[in-house]
Short mmCIF file of C-alpha atoms in Angstrom, two decimals:
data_model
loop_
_atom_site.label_atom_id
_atom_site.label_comp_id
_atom_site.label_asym_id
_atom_site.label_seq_id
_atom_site.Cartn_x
_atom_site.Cartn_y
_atom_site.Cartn_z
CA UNK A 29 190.89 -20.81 233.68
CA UNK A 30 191.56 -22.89 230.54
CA UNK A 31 188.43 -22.67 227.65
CA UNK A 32 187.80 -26.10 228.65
CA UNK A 33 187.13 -25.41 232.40
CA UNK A 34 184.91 -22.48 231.28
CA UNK A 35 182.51 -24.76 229.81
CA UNK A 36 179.20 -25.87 231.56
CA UNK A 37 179.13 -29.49 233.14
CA UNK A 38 176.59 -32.10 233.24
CA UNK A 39 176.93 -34.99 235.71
CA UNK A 40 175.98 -38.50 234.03
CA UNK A 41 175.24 -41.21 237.20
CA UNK A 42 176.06 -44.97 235.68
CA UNK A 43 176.39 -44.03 232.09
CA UNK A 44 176.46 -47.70 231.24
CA UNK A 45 174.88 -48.70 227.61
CA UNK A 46 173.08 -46.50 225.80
CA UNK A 47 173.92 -43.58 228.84
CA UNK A 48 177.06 -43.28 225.89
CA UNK A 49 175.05 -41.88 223.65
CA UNK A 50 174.69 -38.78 226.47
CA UNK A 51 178.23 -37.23 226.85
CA UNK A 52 177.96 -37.36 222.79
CA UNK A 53 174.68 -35.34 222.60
CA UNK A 54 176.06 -32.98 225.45
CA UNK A 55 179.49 -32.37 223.74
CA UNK A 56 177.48 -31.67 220.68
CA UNK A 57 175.87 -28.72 223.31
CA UNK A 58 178.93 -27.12 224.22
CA UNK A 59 178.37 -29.06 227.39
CA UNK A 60 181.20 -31.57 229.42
CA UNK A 61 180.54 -33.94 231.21
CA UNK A 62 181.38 -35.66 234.82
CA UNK A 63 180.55 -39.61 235.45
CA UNK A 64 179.82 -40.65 238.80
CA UNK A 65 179.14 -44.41 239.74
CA UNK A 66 176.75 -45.95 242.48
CA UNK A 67 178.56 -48.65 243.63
CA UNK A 68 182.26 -49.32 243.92
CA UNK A 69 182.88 -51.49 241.32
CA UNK A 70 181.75 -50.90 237.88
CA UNK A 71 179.32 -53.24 236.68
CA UNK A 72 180.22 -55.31 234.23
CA UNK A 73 177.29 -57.21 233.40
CA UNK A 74 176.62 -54.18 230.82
CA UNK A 75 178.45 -52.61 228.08
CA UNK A 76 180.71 -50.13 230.41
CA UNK A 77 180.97 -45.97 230.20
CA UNK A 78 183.35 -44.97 227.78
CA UNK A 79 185.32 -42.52 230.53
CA UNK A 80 187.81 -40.98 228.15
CA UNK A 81 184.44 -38.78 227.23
CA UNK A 82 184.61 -37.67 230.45
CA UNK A 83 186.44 -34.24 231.93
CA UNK A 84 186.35 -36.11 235.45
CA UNK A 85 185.10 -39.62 236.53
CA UNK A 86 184.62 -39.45 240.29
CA UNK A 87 185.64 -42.22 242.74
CA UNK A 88 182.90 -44.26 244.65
CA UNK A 89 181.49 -42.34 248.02
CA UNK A 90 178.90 -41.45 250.00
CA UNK A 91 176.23 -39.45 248.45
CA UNK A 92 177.21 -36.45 250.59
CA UNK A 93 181.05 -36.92 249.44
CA UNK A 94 180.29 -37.29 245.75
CA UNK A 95 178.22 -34.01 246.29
CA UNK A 96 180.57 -32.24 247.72
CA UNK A 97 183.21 -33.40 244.96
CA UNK A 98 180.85 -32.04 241.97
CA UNK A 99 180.30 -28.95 243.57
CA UNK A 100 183.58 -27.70 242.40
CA UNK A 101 182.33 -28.79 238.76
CA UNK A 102 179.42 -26.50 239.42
CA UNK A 103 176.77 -28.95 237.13
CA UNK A 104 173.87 -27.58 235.60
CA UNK A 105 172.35 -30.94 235.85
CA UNK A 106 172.54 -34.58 237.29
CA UNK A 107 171.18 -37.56 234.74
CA UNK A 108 171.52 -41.27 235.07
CA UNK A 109 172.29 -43.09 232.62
CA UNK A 110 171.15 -46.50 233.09
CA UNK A 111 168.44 -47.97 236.08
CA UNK A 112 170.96 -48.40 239.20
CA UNK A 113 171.87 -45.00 238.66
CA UNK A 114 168.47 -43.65 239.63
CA UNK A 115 168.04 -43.13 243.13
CA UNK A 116 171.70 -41.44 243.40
CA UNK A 117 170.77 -39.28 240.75
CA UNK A 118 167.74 -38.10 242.08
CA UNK A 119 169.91 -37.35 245.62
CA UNK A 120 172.77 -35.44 244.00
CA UNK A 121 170.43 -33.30 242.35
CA UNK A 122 168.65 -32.63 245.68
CA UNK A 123 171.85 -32.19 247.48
CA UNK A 124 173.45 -29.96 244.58
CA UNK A 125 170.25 -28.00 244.44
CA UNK A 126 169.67 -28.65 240.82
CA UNK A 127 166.33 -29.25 239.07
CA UNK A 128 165.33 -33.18 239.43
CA UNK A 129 162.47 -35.34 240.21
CA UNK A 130 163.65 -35.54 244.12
CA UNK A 131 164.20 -38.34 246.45
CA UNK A 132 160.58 -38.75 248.10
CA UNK A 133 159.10 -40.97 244.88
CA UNK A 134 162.71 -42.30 244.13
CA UNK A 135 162.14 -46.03 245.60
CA UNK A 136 158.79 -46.16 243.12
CA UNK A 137 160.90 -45.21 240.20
CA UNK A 138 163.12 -48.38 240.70
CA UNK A 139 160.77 -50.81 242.71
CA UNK A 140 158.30 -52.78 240.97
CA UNK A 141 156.09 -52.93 243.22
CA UNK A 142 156.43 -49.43 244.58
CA UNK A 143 155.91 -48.26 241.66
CA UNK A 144 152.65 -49.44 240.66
CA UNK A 145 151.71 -49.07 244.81
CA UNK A 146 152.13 -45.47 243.45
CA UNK A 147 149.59 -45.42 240.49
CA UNK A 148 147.07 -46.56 243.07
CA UNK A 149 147.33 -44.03 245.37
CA UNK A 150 147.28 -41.41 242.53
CA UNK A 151 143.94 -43.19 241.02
CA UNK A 152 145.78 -43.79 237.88
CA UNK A 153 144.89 -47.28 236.52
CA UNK A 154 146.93 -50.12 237.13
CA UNK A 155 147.98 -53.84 238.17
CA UNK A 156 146.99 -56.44 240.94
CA UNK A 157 149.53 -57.88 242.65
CA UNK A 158 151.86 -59.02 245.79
CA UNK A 159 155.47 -59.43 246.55
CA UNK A 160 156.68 -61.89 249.41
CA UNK A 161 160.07 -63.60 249.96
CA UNK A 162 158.10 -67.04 250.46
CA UNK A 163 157.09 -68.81 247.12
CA UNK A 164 154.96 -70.41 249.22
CA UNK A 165 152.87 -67.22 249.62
CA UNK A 166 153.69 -65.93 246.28
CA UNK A 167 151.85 -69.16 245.56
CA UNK A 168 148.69 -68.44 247.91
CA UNK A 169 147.86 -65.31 246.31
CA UNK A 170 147.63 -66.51 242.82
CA UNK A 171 145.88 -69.39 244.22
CA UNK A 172 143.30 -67.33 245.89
CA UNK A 173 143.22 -64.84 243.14
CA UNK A 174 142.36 -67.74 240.51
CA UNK A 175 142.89 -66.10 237.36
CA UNK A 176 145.87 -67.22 235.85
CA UNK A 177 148.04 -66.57 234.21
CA UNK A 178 150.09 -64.33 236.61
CA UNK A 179 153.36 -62.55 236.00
CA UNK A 180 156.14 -63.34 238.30
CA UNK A 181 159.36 -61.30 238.15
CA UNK A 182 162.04 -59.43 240.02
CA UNK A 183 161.68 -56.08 242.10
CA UNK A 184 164.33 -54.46 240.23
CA UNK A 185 165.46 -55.80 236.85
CA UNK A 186 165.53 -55.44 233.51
CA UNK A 187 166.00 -56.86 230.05
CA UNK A 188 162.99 -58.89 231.09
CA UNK A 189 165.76 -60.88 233.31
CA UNK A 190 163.45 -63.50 235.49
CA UNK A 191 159.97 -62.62 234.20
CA UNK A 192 157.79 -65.66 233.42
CA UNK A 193 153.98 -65.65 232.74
CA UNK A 194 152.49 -68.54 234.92
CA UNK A 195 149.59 -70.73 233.91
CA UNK A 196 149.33 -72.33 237.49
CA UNK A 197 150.67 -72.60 240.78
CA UNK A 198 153.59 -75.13 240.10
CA UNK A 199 155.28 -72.50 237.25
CA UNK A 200 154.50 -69.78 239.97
CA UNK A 201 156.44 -71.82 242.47
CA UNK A 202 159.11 -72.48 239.98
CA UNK A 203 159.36 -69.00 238.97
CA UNK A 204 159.76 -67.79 242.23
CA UNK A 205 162.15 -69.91 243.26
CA UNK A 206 164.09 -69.42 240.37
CA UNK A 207 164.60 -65.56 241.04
CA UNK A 208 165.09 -65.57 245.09
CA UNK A 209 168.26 -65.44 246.44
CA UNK A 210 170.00 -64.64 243.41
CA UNK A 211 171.39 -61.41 241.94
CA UNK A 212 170.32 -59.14 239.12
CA UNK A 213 172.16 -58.02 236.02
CA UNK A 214 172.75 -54.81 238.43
CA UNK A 215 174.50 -56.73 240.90
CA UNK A 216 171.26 -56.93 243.53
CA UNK A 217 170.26 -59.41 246.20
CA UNK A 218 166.67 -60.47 244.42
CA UNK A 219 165.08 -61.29 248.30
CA UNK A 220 161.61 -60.28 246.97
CA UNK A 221 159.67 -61.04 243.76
CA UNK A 222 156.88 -59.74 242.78
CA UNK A 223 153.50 -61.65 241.26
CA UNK A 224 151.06 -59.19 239.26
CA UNK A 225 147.86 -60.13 237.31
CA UNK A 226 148.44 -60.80 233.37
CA UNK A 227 147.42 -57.90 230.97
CA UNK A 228 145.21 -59.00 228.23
CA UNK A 229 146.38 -56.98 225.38
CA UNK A 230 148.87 -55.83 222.91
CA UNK A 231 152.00 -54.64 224.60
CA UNK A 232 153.79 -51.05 223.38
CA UNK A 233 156.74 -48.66 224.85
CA UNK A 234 157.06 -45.54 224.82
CA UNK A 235 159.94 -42.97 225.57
CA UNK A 236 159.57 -39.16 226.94
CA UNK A 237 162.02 -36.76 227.45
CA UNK A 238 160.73 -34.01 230.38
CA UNK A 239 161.70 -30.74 231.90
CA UNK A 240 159.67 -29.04 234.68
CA UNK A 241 156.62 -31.44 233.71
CA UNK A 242 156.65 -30.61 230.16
CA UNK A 243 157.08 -33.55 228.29
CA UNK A 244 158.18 -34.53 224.33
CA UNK A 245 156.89 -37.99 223.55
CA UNK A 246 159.84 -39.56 221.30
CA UNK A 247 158.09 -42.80 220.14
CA UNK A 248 155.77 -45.13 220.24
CA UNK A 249 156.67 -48.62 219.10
CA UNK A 250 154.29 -51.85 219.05
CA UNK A 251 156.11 -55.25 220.88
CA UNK A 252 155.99 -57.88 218.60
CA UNK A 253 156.60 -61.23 221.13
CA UNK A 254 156.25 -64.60 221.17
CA UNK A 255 155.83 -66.94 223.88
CA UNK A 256 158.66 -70.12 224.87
CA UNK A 257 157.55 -71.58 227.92
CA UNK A 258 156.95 -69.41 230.79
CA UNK A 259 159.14 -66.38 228.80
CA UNK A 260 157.33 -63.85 226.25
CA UNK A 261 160.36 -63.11 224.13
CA UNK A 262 161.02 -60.14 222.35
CA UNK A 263 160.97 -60.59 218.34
CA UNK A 264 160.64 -57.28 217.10
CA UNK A 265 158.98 -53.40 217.34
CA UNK A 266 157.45 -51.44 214.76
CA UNK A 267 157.00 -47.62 215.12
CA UNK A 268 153.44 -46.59 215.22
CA UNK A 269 151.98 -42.82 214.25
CA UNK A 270 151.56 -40.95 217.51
CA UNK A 271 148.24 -39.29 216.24
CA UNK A 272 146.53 -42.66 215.19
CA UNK A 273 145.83 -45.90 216.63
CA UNK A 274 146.85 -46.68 220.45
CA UNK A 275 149.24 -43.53 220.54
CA UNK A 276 147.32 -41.07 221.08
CA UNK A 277 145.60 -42.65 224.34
CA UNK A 278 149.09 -44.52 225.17
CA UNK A 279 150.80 -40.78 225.31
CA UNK A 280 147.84 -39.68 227.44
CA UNK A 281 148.13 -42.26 230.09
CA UNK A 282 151.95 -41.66 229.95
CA UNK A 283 151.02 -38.26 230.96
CA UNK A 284 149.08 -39.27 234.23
CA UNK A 285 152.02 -42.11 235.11
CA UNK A 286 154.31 -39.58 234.98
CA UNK A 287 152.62 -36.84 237.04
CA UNK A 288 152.04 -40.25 240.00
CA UNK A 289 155.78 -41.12 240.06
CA UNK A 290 157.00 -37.34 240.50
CA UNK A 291 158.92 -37.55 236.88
CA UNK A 292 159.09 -34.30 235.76
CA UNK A 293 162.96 -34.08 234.43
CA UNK A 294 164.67 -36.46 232.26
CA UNK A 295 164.39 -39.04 230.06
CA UNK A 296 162.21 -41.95 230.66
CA UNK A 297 161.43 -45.61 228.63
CA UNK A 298 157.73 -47.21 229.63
CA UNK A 299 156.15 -50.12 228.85
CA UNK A 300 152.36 -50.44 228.71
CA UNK A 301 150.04 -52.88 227.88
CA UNK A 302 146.70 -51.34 226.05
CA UNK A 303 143.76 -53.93 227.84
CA UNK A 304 140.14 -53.38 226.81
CA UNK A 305 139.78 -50.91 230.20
CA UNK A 306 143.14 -49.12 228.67
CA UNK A 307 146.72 -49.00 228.63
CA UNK A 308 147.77 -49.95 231.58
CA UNK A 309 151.30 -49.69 233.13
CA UNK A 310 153.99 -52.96 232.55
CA UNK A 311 157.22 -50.78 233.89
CA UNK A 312 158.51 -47.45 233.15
CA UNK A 313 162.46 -46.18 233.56
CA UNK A 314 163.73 -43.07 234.64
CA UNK A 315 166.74 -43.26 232.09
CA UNK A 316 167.47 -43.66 228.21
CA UNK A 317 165.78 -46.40 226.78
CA UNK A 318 167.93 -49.77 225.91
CA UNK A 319 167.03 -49.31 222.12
CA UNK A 320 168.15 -45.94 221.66
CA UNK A 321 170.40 -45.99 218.04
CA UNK A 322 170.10 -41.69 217.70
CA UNK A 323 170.91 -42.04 213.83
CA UNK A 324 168.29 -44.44 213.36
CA UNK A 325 165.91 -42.99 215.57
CA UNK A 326 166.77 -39.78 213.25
CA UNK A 327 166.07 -40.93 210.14
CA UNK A 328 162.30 -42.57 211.65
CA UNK A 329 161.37 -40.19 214.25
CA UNK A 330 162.75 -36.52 213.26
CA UNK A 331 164.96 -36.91 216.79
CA UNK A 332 166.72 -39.18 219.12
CA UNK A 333 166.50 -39.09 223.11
CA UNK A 334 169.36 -38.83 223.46
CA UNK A 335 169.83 -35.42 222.29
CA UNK A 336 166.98 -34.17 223.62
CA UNK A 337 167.90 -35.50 227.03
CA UNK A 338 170.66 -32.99 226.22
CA UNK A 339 169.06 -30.26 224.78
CA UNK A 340 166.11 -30.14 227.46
CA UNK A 341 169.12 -29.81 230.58
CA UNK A 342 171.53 -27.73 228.71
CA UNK A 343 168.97 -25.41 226.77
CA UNK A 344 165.92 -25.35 228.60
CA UNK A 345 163.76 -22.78 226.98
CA UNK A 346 164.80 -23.87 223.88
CA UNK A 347 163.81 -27.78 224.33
CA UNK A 348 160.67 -25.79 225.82
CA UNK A 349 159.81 -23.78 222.33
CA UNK A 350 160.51 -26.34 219.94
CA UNK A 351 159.46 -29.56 221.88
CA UNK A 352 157.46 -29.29 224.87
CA UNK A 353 153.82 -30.68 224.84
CA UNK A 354 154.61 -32.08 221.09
CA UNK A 355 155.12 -35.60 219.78
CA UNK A 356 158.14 -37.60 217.20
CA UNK A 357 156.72 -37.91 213.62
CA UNK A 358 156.81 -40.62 212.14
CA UNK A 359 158.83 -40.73 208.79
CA UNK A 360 159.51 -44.34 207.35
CA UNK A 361 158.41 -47.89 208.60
CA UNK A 362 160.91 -49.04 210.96
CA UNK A 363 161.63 -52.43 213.12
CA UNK A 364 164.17 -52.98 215.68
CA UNK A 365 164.67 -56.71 215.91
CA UNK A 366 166.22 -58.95 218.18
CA UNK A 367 166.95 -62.43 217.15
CA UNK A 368 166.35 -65.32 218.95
CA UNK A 369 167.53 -69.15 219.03
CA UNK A 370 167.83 -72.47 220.44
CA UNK A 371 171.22 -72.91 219.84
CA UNK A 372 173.43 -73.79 222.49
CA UNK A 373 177.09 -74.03 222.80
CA UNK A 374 180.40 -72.29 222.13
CA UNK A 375 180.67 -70.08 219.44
CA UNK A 376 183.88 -70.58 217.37
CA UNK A 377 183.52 -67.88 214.67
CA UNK A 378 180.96 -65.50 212.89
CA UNK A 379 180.68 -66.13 209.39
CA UNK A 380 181.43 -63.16 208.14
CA UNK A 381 179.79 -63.64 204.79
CA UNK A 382 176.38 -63.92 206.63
CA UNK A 383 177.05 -60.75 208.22
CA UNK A 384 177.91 -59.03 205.18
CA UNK A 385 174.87 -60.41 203.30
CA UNK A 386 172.42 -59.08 206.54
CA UNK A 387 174.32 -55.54 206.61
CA UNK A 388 173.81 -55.18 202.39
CA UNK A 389 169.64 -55.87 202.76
CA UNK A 390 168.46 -52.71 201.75
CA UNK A 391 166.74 -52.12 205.07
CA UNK A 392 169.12 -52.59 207.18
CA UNK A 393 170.66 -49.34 209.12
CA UNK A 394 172.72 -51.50 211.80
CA UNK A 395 173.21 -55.40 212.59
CA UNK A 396 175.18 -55.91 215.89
CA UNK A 397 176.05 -59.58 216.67
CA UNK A 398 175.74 -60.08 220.77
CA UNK A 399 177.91 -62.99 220.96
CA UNK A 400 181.58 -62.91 220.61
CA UNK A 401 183.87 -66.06 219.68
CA UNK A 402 184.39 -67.67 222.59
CA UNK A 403 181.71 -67.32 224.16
CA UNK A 404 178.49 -69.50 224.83
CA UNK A 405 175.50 -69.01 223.16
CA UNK A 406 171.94 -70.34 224.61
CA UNK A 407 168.59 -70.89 224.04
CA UNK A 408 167.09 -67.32 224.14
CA UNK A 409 164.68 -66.60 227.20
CA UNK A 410 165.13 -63.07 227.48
CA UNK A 411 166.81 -59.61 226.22
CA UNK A 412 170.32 -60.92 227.15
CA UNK A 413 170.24 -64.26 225.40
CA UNK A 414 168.81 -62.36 222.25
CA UNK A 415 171.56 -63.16 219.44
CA UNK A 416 171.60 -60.15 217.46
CA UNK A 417 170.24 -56.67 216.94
CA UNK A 418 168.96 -55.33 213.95
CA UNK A 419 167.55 -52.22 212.80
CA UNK A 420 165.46 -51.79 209.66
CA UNK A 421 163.92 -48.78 208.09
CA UNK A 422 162.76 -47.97 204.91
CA UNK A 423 159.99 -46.09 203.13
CA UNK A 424 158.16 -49.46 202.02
CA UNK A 425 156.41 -51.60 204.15
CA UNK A 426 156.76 -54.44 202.00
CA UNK A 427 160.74 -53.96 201.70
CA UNK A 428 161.03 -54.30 205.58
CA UNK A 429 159.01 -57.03 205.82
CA UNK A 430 161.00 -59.25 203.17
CA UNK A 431 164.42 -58.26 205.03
CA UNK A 432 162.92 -58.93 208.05
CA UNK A 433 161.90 -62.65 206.40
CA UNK A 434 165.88 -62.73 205.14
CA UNK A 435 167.56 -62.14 209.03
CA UNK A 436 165.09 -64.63 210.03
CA UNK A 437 166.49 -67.02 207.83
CA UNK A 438 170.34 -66.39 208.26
CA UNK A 439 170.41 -65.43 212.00
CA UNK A 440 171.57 -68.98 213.31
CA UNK A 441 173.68 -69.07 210.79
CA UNK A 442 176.11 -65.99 211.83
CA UNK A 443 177.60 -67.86 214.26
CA UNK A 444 179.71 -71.32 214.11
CA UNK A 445 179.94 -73.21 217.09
CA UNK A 446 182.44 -75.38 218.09
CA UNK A 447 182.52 -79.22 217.81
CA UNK A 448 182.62 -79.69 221.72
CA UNK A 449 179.68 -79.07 223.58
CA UNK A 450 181.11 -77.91 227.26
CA UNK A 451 182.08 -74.03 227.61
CA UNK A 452 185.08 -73.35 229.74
CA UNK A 453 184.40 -70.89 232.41
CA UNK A 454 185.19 -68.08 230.88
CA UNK A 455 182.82 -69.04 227.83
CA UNK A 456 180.03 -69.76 230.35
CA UNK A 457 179.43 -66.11 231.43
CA UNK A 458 176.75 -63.86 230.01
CA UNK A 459 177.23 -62.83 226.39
CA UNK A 460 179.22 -59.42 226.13
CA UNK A 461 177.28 -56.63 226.68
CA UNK A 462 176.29 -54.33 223.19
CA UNK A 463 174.83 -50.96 222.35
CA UNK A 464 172.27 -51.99 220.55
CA UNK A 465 168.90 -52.57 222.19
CA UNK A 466 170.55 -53.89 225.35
CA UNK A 467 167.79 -53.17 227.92
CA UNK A 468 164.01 -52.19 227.46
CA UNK A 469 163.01 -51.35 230.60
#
């Protein structure tokens, strides 16, 4: 056997997004890594796996053939990399015989409404709601509820694709029938949606990294949003303390969420909102989070998830020692922000000088423009019509907050549109997927 063949494997499920950060962090282990995808095309709604990482990348197949296939590999682990990923991942490692959160809890850990079904029965505190393929009795349940607003959204999203906060039953019916019958950013049939009650409060996520139920809490970052219509869009996050504040009692209910939805391995992202009962579950994911930068998340956290998605499969005892039961610190003020718009058209060019003078603020770790020339830009309702992502730390305060005033001022102005207003079809698709803060949950 070669050196190379000697080395230990990891299988990565969907490694779309941020899931390249992983073969990085495992290479960085001593570790290669297989890719295995869960449906026969790749999907290219999202930035896709870069496969010459990869010592294999397996053809499409039944779970029982892929399993078969990696068993020559003999992996010490199975991890998906982005949300459709999940359920197969959670199979292979059954199948394989490899430490995972199993297949019995596996629908609530990419189901909406399963999931939170799942908080209920485990006592831990959660959301009302309903799911029906008939806005008409999406409709009747708010109605009889009456306490709007509601939350209407998609069984199985993300990127906040199709959520809209409803003030009465018209936008419900809208909403609805907006999201049925089409198909998700992961290439699903949306015949369901789901209607929950609004959470009155300040909404935060959080990201864990687990291995045989002990956890590391890697952040805790405040949502900064603002509401445009029915959509709450994102505007920015700032990194909170994890022993003051929310953080403490967001980590703690984190804990209990966890424990309900059989999570015990992996990486995870969660969103929560903190009511005046307590935080309270939005949506959690049993993958990387869309936001992970692992530099930047360095530099203001002591660690990325990345790695220690890594570190916890490939050295267990030692994520154990050094992490388990512990939380990130927090060392500078950091925002991630993603910029918004109401432009709408084709864009020409980015003017490069604007980009330069947004890279040189001295906050500014990375700026990645999400539009390309030649393609359309639109008014933003949600994580994939964001224009931009930008990451800012620093050690003052007051220095983020006056770049974060500058990108505010120049965003629109990155991109030059052109004169014509209709987008040919290839211009009319989704913007190209990025890296950068791509999908939050």
């Amino acid at each position: 056997m070669s050196g190379a063949e000697l080395r230990p494997v990891a299988v990565l499920v969907d490694a779309y997004t941020t899931g390249n950060h992983l073969p990085i962090a495992f290479a960085k282990l001593g570790v290669d890594v297989v890719h295995v995808q869960s449906t026969p095309e790749l999907m290219t709604s999202m930035r896709l796996p870069e496969l010459s990482r990869y010592r294999a990348a397996l053809p499409y197949g039944t779970p029982a053939e892929t399993a078969e296939r990696l068993a020559a590999h003999a992996p010490i682990c199975v991890v998906a990399g982005q949300e459709p990923g999940v359920p197969l991942a959670d199979e292979l490692a059954e199948r394989l015989g490899l430490p995972g959160n199993g297949t019995a809890l596996s629908a609530a850990r990419r189901d909406k409404y399963e999931m939170i079904e799942a908080l209920r029965r485990a006592g831990v505190r959660c959301a009302d709601q309903y799911k029906s393929g008939s806005a008409d009795e999406l409709v009747a349940w708010a109605e009889r509820r009456a306490d709007y607003p509601v939350v209407v959204k998609p069984l199985s999203s993300a990127a906040t694709e199709g959520v809209a906060i409803c003030s009465d039953a018209r936008e419900v019916r809208e909403a609805a029938e907006a999201v049925l019958g089409t198909v998700n950013i992961f290439g699903e049939r949306n015949d369901e949606v789901l209607v929950q009650s609004f959470l009155r409060g300040e909404e935060y996520m959080a990201d864990f990294v687990s291995y045989d139920g002990e956890r590391y809490a890697c952040c805790v970052w405040q949502y900064h949003k603002r509401l445009v219509g029915t959509h709450r869009i994102y505007d920015r996050d700032s990194v909170l303390p994890p022993d003051a504040g929310p953080a403490p009692a967001i980590i703690a209910y984190l804990h209990e969420v966890h424990d309900a939805l059989g999570l015990a391995y992996g990486p995870t992202h969660a969103e929560v909102i903190v009511t005046p009962e307590g935080p309270v579950l939005v949506e959690i994911g049993a993958r990387l989070s869309g936001g992970v930068v692992p530099d930047f998340h360095d530099r203001c956290l002591g660690g990325n998830q990345a790695d220690l998605t890594a570190l916890a499969h490939a050295r267990p005892e030692e994520f154990r020692a050094r992490h388990a039961g512990r939380t990130y610190r927090k060392l500078a003020e950091a925002s991630m922000v993603l910029t918004s718009t109401t432009l709408d058209g084709v864009v020409e060019e980015l003017d490069e000088e604007v980009v330069a003078e947004i890279r040189a603020l001295e906050s500014v770790h990375t700026f990645v423009p999400k539009v390309a020339p030649g393609k359309r830009i639109r008014p933003t309702v949600d994580l994939y019509t964001a224009t931009a992502a930008v990451h800012l730390v620093h050690d003052s305060a007051e220095t983020l907050a006056r770049d974060y005033a500058r990108v505010q001022e120049l965003k629109d102005r990155v991109y030059r549109l052109r004169a014509e207003e209709t987008a040919t079809a290839g211009a009319a698709a989704a913007p190209a997927a990025t890296d950068a803060s791509e999908v939050a949950a």
